[in-house]
PDB file of C-alpha atoms in Angstrom:
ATOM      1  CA  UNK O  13     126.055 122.719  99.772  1.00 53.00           C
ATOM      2  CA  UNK O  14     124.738 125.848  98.114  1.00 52.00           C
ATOM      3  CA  UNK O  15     123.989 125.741  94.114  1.00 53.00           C
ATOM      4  CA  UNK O  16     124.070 128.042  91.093  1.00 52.00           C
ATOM      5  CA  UNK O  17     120.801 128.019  89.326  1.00 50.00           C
ATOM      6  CA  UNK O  18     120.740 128.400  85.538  1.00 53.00           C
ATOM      7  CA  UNK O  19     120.016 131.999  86.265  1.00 55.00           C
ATOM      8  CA  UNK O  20     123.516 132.678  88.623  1.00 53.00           C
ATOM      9  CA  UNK O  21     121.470 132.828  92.089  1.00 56.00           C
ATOM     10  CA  UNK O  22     122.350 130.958  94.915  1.00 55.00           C
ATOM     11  CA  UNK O  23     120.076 127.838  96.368  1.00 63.00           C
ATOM     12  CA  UNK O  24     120.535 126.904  99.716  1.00 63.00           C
ATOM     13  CA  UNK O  25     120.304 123.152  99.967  1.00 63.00           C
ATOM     14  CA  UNK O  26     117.637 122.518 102.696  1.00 65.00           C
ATOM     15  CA  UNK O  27     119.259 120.004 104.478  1.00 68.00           C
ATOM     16  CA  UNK O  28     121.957 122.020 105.553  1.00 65.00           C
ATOM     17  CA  UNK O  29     119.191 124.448 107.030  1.00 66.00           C
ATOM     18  CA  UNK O  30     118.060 121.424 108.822  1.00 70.00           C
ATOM     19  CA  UNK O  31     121.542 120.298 110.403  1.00 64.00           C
ATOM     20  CA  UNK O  32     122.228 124.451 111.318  1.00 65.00           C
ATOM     21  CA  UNK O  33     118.768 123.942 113.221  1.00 62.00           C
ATOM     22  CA  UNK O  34     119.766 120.603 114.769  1.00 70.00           C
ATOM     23  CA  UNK O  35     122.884 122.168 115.894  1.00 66.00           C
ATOM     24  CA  UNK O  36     121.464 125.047 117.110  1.00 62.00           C
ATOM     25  CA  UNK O  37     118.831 122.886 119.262  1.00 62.00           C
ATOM     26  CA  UNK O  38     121.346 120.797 120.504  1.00 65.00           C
ATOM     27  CA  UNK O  39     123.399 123.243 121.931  1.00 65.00           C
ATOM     28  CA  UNK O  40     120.543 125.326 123.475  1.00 58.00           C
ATOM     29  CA  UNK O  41     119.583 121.891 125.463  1.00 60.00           C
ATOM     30  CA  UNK O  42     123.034 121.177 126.531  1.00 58.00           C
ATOM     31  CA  UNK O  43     122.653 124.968 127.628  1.00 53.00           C
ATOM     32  CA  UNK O  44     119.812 124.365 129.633  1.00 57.00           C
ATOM     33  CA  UNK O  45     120.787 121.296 131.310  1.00 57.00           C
ATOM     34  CA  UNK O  46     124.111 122.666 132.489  1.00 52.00           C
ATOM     35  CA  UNK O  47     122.279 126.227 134.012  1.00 53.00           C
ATOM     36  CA  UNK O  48     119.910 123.253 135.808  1.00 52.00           C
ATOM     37  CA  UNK O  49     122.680 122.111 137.133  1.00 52.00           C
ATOM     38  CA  UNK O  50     123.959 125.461 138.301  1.00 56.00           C
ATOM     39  CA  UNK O  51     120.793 125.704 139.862  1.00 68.00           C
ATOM     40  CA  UNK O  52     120.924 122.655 142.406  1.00 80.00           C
ATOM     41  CA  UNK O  53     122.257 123.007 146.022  1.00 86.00           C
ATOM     42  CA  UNK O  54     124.584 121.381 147.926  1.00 91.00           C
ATOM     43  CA  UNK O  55     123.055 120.028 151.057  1.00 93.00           C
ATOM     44  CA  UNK O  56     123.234 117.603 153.699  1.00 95.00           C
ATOM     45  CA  UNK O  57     121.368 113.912 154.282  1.00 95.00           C
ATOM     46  CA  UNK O  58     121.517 112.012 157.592  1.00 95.00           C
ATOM     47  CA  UNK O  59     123.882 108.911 157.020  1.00 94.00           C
ATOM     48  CA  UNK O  60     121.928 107.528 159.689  1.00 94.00           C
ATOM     49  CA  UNK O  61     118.930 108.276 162.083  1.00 93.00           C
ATOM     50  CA  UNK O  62     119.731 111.148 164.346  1.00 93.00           C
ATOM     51  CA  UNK O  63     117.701 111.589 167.743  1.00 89.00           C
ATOM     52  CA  UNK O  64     117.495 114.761 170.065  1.00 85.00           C
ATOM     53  CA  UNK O  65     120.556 115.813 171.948  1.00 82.00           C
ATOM     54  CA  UNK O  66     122.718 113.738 168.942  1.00 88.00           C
ATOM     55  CA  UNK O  67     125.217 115.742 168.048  1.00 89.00           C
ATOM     56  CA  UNK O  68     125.931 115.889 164.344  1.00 93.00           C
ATOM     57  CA  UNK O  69     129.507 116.660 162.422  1.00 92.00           C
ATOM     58  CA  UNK O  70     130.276 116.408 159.223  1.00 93.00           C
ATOM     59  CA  UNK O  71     131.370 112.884 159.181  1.00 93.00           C
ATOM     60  CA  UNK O  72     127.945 111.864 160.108  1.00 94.00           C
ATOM     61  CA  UNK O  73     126.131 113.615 156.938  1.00 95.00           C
ATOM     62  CA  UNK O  74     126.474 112.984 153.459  1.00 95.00           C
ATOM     63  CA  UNK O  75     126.642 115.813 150.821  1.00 94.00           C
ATOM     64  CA  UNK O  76     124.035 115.606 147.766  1.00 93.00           C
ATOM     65  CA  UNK O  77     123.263 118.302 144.999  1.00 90.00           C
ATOM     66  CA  UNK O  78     119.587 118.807 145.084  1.00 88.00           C
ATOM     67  CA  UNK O  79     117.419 121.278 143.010  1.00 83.00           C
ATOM     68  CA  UNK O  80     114.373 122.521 145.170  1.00 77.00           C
ATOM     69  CA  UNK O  81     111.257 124.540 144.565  1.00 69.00           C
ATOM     70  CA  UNK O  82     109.265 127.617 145.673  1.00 60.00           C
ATOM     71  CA  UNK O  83     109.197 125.705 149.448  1.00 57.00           C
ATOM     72  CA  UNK O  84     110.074 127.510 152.707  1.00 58.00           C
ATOM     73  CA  UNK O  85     111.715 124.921 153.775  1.00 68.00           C
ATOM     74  CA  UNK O  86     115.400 125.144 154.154  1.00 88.00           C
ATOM     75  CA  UNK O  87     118.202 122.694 154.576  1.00 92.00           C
ATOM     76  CA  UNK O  88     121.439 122.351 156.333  1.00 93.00           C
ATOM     77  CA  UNK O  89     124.693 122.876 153.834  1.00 92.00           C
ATOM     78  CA  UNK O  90     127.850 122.772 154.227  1.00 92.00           C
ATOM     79  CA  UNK O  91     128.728 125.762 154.471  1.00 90.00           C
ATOM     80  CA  UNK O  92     126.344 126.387 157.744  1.00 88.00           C
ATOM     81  CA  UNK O  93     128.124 123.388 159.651  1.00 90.00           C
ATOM     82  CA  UNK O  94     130.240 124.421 162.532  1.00 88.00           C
ATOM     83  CA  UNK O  95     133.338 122.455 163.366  1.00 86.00           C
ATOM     84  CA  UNK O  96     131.768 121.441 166.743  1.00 84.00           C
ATOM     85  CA  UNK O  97     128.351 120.493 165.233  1.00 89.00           C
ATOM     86  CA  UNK O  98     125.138 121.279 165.613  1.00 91.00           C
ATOM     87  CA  UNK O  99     122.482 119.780 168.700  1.00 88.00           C
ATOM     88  CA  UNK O 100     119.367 117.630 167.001  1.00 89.00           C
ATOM     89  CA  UNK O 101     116.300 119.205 167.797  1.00 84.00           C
ATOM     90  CA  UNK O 102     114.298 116.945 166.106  1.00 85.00           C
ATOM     91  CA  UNK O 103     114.469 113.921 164.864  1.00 89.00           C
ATOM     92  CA  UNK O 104     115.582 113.356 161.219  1.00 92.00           C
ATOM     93  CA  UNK O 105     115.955 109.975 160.001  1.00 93.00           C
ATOM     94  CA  UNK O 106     118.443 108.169 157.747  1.00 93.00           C
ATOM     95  CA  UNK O 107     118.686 109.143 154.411  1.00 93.00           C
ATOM     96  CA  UNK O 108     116.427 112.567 154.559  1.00 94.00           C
ATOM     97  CA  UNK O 109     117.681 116.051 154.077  1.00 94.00           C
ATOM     98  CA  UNK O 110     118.732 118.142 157.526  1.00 94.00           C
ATOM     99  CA  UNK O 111     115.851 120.527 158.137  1.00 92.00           C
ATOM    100  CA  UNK O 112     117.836 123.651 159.786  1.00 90.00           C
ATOM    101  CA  UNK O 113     114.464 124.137 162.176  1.00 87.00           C
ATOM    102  CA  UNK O 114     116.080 120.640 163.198  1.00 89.00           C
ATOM    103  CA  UNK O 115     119.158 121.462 164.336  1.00 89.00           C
ATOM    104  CA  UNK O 116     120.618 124.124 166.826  1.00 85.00           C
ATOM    105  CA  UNK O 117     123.916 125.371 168.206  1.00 80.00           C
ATOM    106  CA  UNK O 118     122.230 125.078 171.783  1.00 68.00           C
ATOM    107  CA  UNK O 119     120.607 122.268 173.286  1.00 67.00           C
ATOM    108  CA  UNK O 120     116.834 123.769 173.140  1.00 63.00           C
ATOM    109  CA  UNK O 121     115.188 120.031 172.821  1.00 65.00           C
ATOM    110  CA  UNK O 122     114.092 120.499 176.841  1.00 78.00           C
ATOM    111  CA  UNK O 123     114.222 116.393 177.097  1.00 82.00           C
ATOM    112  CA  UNK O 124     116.114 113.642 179.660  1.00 85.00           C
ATOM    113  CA  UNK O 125     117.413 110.339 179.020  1.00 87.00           C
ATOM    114  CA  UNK O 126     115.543 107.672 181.213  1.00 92.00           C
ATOM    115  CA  UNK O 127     116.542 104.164 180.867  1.00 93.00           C
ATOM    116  CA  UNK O 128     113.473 101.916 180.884  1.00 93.00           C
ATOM    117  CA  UNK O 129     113.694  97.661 180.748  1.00 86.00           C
ATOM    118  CA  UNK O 130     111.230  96.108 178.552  1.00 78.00           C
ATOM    119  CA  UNK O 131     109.327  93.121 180.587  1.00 72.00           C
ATOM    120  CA  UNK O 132     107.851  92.316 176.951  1.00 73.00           C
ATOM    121  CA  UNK O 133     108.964  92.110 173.547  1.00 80.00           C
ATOM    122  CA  UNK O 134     109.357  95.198 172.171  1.00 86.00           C
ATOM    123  CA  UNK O 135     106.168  96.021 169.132  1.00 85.00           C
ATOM    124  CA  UNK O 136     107.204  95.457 165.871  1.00 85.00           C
ATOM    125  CA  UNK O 137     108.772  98.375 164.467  1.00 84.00           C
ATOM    126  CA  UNK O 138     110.109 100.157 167.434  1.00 87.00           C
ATOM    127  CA  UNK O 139     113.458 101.280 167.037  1.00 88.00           C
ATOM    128  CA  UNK O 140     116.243 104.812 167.229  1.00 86.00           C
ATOM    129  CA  UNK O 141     113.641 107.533 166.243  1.00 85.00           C
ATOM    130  CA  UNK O 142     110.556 105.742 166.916  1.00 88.00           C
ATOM    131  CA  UNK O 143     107.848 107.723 169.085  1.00 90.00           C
ATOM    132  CA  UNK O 144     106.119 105.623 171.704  1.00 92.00           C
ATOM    133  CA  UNK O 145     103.082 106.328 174.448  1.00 94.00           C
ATOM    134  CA  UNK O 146     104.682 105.156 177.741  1.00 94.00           C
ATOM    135  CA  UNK O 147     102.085 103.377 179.393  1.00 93.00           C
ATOM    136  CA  UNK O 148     101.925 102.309 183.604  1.00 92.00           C
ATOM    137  CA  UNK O 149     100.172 100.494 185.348  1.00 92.00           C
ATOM    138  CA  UNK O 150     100.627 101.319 189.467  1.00 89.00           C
ATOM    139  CA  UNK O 151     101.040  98.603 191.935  1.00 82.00           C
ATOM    140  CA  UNK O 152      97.741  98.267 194.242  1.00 83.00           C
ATOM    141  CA  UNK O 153      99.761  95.303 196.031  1.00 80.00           C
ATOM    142  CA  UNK O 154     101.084  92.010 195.426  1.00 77.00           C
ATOM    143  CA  UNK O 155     100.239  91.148 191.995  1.00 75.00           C
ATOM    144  CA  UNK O 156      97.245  93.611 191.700  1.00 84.00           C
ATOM    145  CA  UNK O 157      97.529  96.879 189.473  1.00 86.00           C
ATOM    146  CA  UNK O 158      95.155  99.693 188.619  1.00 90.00           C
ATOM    147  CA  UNK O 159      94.028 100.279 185.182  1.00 92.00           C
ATOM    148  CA  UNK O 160      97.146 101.600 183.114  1.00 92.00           C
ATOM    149  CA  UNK O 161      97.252 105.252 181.924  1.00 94.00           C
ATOM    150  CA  UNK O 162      99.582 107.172 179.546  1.00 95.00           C
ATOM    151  CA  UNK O 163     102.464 108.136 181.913  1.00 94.00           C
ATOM    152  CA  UNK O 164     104.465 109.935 178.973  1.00 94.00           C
ATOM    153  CA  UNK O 165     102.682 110.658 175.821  1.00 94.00           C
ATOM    154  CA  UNK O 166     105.190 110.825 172.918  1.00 90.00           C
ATOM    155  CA  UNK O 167     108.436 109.851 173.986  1.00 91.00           C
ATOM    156  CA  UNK O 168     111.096 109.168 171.305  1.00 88.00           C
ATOM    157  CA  UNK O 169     113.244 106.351 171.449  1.00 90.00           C
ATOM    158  CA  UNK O 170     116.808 107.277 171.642  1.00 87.00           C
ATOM    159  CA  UNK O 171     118.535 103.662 171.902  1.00 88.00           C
ATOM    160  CA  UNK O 172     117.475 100.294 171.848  1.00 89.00           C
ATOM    161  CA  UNK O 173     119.797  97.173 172.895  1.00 83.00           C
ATOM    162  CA  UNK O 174     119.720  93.547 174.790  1.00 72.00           C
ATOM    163  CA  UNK O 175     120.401  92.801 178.112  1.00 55.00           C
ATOM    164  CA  UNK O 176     124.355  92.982 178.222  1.00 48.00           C
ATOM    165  CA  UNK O 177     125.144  90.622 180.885  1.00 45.00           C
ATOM    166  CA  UNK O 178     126.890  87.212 180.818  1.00 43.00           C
ATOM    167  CA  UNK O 179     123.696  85.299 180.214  1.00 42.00           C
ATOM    168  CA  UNK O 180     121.091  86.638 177.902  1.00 48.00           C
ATOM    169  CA  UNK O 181     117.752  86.493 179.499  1.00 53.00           C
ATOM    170  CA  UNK O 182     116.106  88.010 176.591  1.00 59.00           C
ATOM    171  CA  UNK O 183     115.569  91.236 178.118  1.00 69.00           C
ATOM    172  CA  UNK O 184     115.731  94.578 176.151  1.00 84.00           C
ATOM    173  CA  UNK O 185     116.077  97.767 177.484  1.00 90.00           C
ATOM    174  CA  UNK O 186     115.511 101.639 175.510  1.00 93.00           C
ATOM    175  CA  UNK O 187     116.344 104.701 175.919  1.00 92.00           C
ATOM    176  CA  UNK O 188     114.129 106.841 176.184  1.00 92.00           C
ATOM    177  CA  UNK O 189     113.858 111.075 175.302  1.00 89.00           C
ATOM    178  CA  UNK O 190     111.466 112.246 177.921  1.00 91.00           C
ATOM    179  CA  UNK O 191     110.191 116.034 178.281  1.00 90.00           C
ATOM    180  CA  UNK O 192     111.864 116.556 181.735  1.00 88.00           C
ATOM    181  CA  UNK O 193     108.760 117.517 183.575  1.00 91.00           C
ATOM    182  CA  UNK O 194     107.835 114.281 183.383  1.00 92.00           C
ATOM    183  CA  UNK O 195     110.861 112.620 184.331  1.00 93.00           C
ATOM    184  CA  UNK O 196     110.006 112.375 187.873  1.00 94.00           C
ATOM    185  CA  UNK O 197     107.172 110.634 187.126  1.00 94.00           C
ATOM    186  CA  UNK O 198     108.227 108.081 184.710  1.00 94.00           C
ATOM    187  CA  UNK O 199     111.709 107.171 187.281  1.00 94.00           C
ATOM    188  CA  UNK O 200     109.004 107.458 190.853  1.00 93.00           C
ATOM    189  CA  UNK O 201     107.225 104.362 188.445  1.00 92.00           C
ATOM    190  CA  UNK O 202     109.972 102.565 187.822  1.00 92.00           C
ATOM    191  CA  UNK O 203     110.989 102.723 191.643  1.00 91.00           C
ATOM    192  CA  UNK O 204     107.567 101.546 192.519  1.00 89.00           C
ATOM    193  CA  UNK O 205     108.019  98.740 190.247  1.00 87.00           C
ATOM    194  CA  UNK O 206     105.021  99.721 187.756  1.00 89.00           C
ATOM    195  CA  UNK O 207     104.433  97.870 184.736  1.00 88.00           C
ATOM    196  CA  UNK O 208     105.641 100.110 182.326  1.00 90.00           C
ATOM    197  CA  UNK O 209     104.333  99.131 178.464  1.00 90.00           C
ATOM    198  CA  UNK O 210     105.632 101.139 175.214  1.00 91.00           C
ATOM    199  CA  UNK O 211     103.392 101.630 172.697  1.00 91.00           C
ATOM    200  CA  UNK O 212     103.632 103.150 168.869  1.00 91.00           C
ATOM    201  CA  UNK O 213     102.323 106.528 169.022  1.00 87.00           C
ATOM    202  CA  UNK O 214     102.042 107.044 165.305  1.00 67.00           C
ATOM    203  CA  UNK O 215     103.067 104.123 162.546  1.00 55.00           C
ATOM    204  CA  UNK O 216     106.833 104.795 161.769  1.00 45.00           C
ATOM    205  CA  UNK O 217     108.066 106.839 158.486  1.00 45.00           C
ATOM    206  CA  UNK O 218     107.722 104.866 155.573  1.00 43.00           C
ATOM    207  CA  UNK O 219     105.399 102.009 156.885  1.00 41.00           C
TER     208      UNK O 219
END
């Protein structure tokens, strides 16, 4: 509290210039924590991995707040989500942010859906959003093949799941998102009864 000296002045007792100071700091960080705040965006994650063609509504995403930098790159929010959804483009895998140069109102993606059966165990790692190398191998005759070749570089894998029958014989079979000008040759392979292999293209996110 302040004091009289002998002579009538006033003396401010320091520590109350030191709590006006505390207070004064204090408030300017609460300050700047709540305009930080102000400053994050609402924006959408992928509550799961989405493939191209998937169509995406809001009940697929998952809203976080999310403070971003001097980046070009911009997000899907909420407020940019139709009712009907938006096409994948690309794919965008569970958990990450929705790039908007990964989704579209029109289907632009330019790919098929081509079943293919796995005669082999599937490579460790390949799953919904993997990319894969489609290999073949043509049949010469009986039991005799020429050496394989990439048949469809790239191809993402849309599904993956067992046989489905009554007895399970092990088998696996994927879905596969194939540019459509190769389509004819990947399902001309399959009719031939090539020996189709799929192989990693690039190690998988986060590996």
């Amino acid at each position: 509290m302040p004091r009289r000296s002998e002579r009538g002045s006033v003396r401010i007792d320091p520590r109350l210039i030191i709590g006006v100071v505390l207070v004064v700091g204090s408030t300017a960080g609460v300050f700047a924590l709540v305009s930080g705040l102000d400053d994050a965006t609402e924006v959408y994650t992928a509550a799961e991995t989405f493939t191209p063609g998937d169509r995406i509504r809001a009940a697929d995403l998952v809203v976080e707040r999310v403070r971003f930098g001097s980046g070009d790159q911009r997000y899907l929010e909420p407020d940019a989500l139709p009712e009907a959804g938006l096409l994948v483009t690309s794919t965008v895998r569970e958990g990450e942010l929705v790039p908007l140069a990964s989704v579209d109102d029109l289907d632009r993606a330019g790919l098929a859906t081509v079943v293919v059966a796995s005669r082999t165990a599937l490579p460790e790692g390949v799953s919904r959003g993997s990319v894969v190398d489609v290999w073949a191998a043509r049949l010469v005759e009986r039991g005799e093949y020429e050496p394989p070749v990439v048949l469809v570089p790239e191809a993402e894998v849309a599904a993956v799941s067992g046989s489905g029958g009554m007895v399970d014989d092990g088998s696996v079979t994927v879905e596969l998102l194939v540019p459509r000008d190769r389509v004819a040759a990947l399902l001309q392979a399959l009719a031939a009864d090539d020996v189709i292999d799929l192989v990693p293209a690039r190690p998988a996110a986060g590996r």
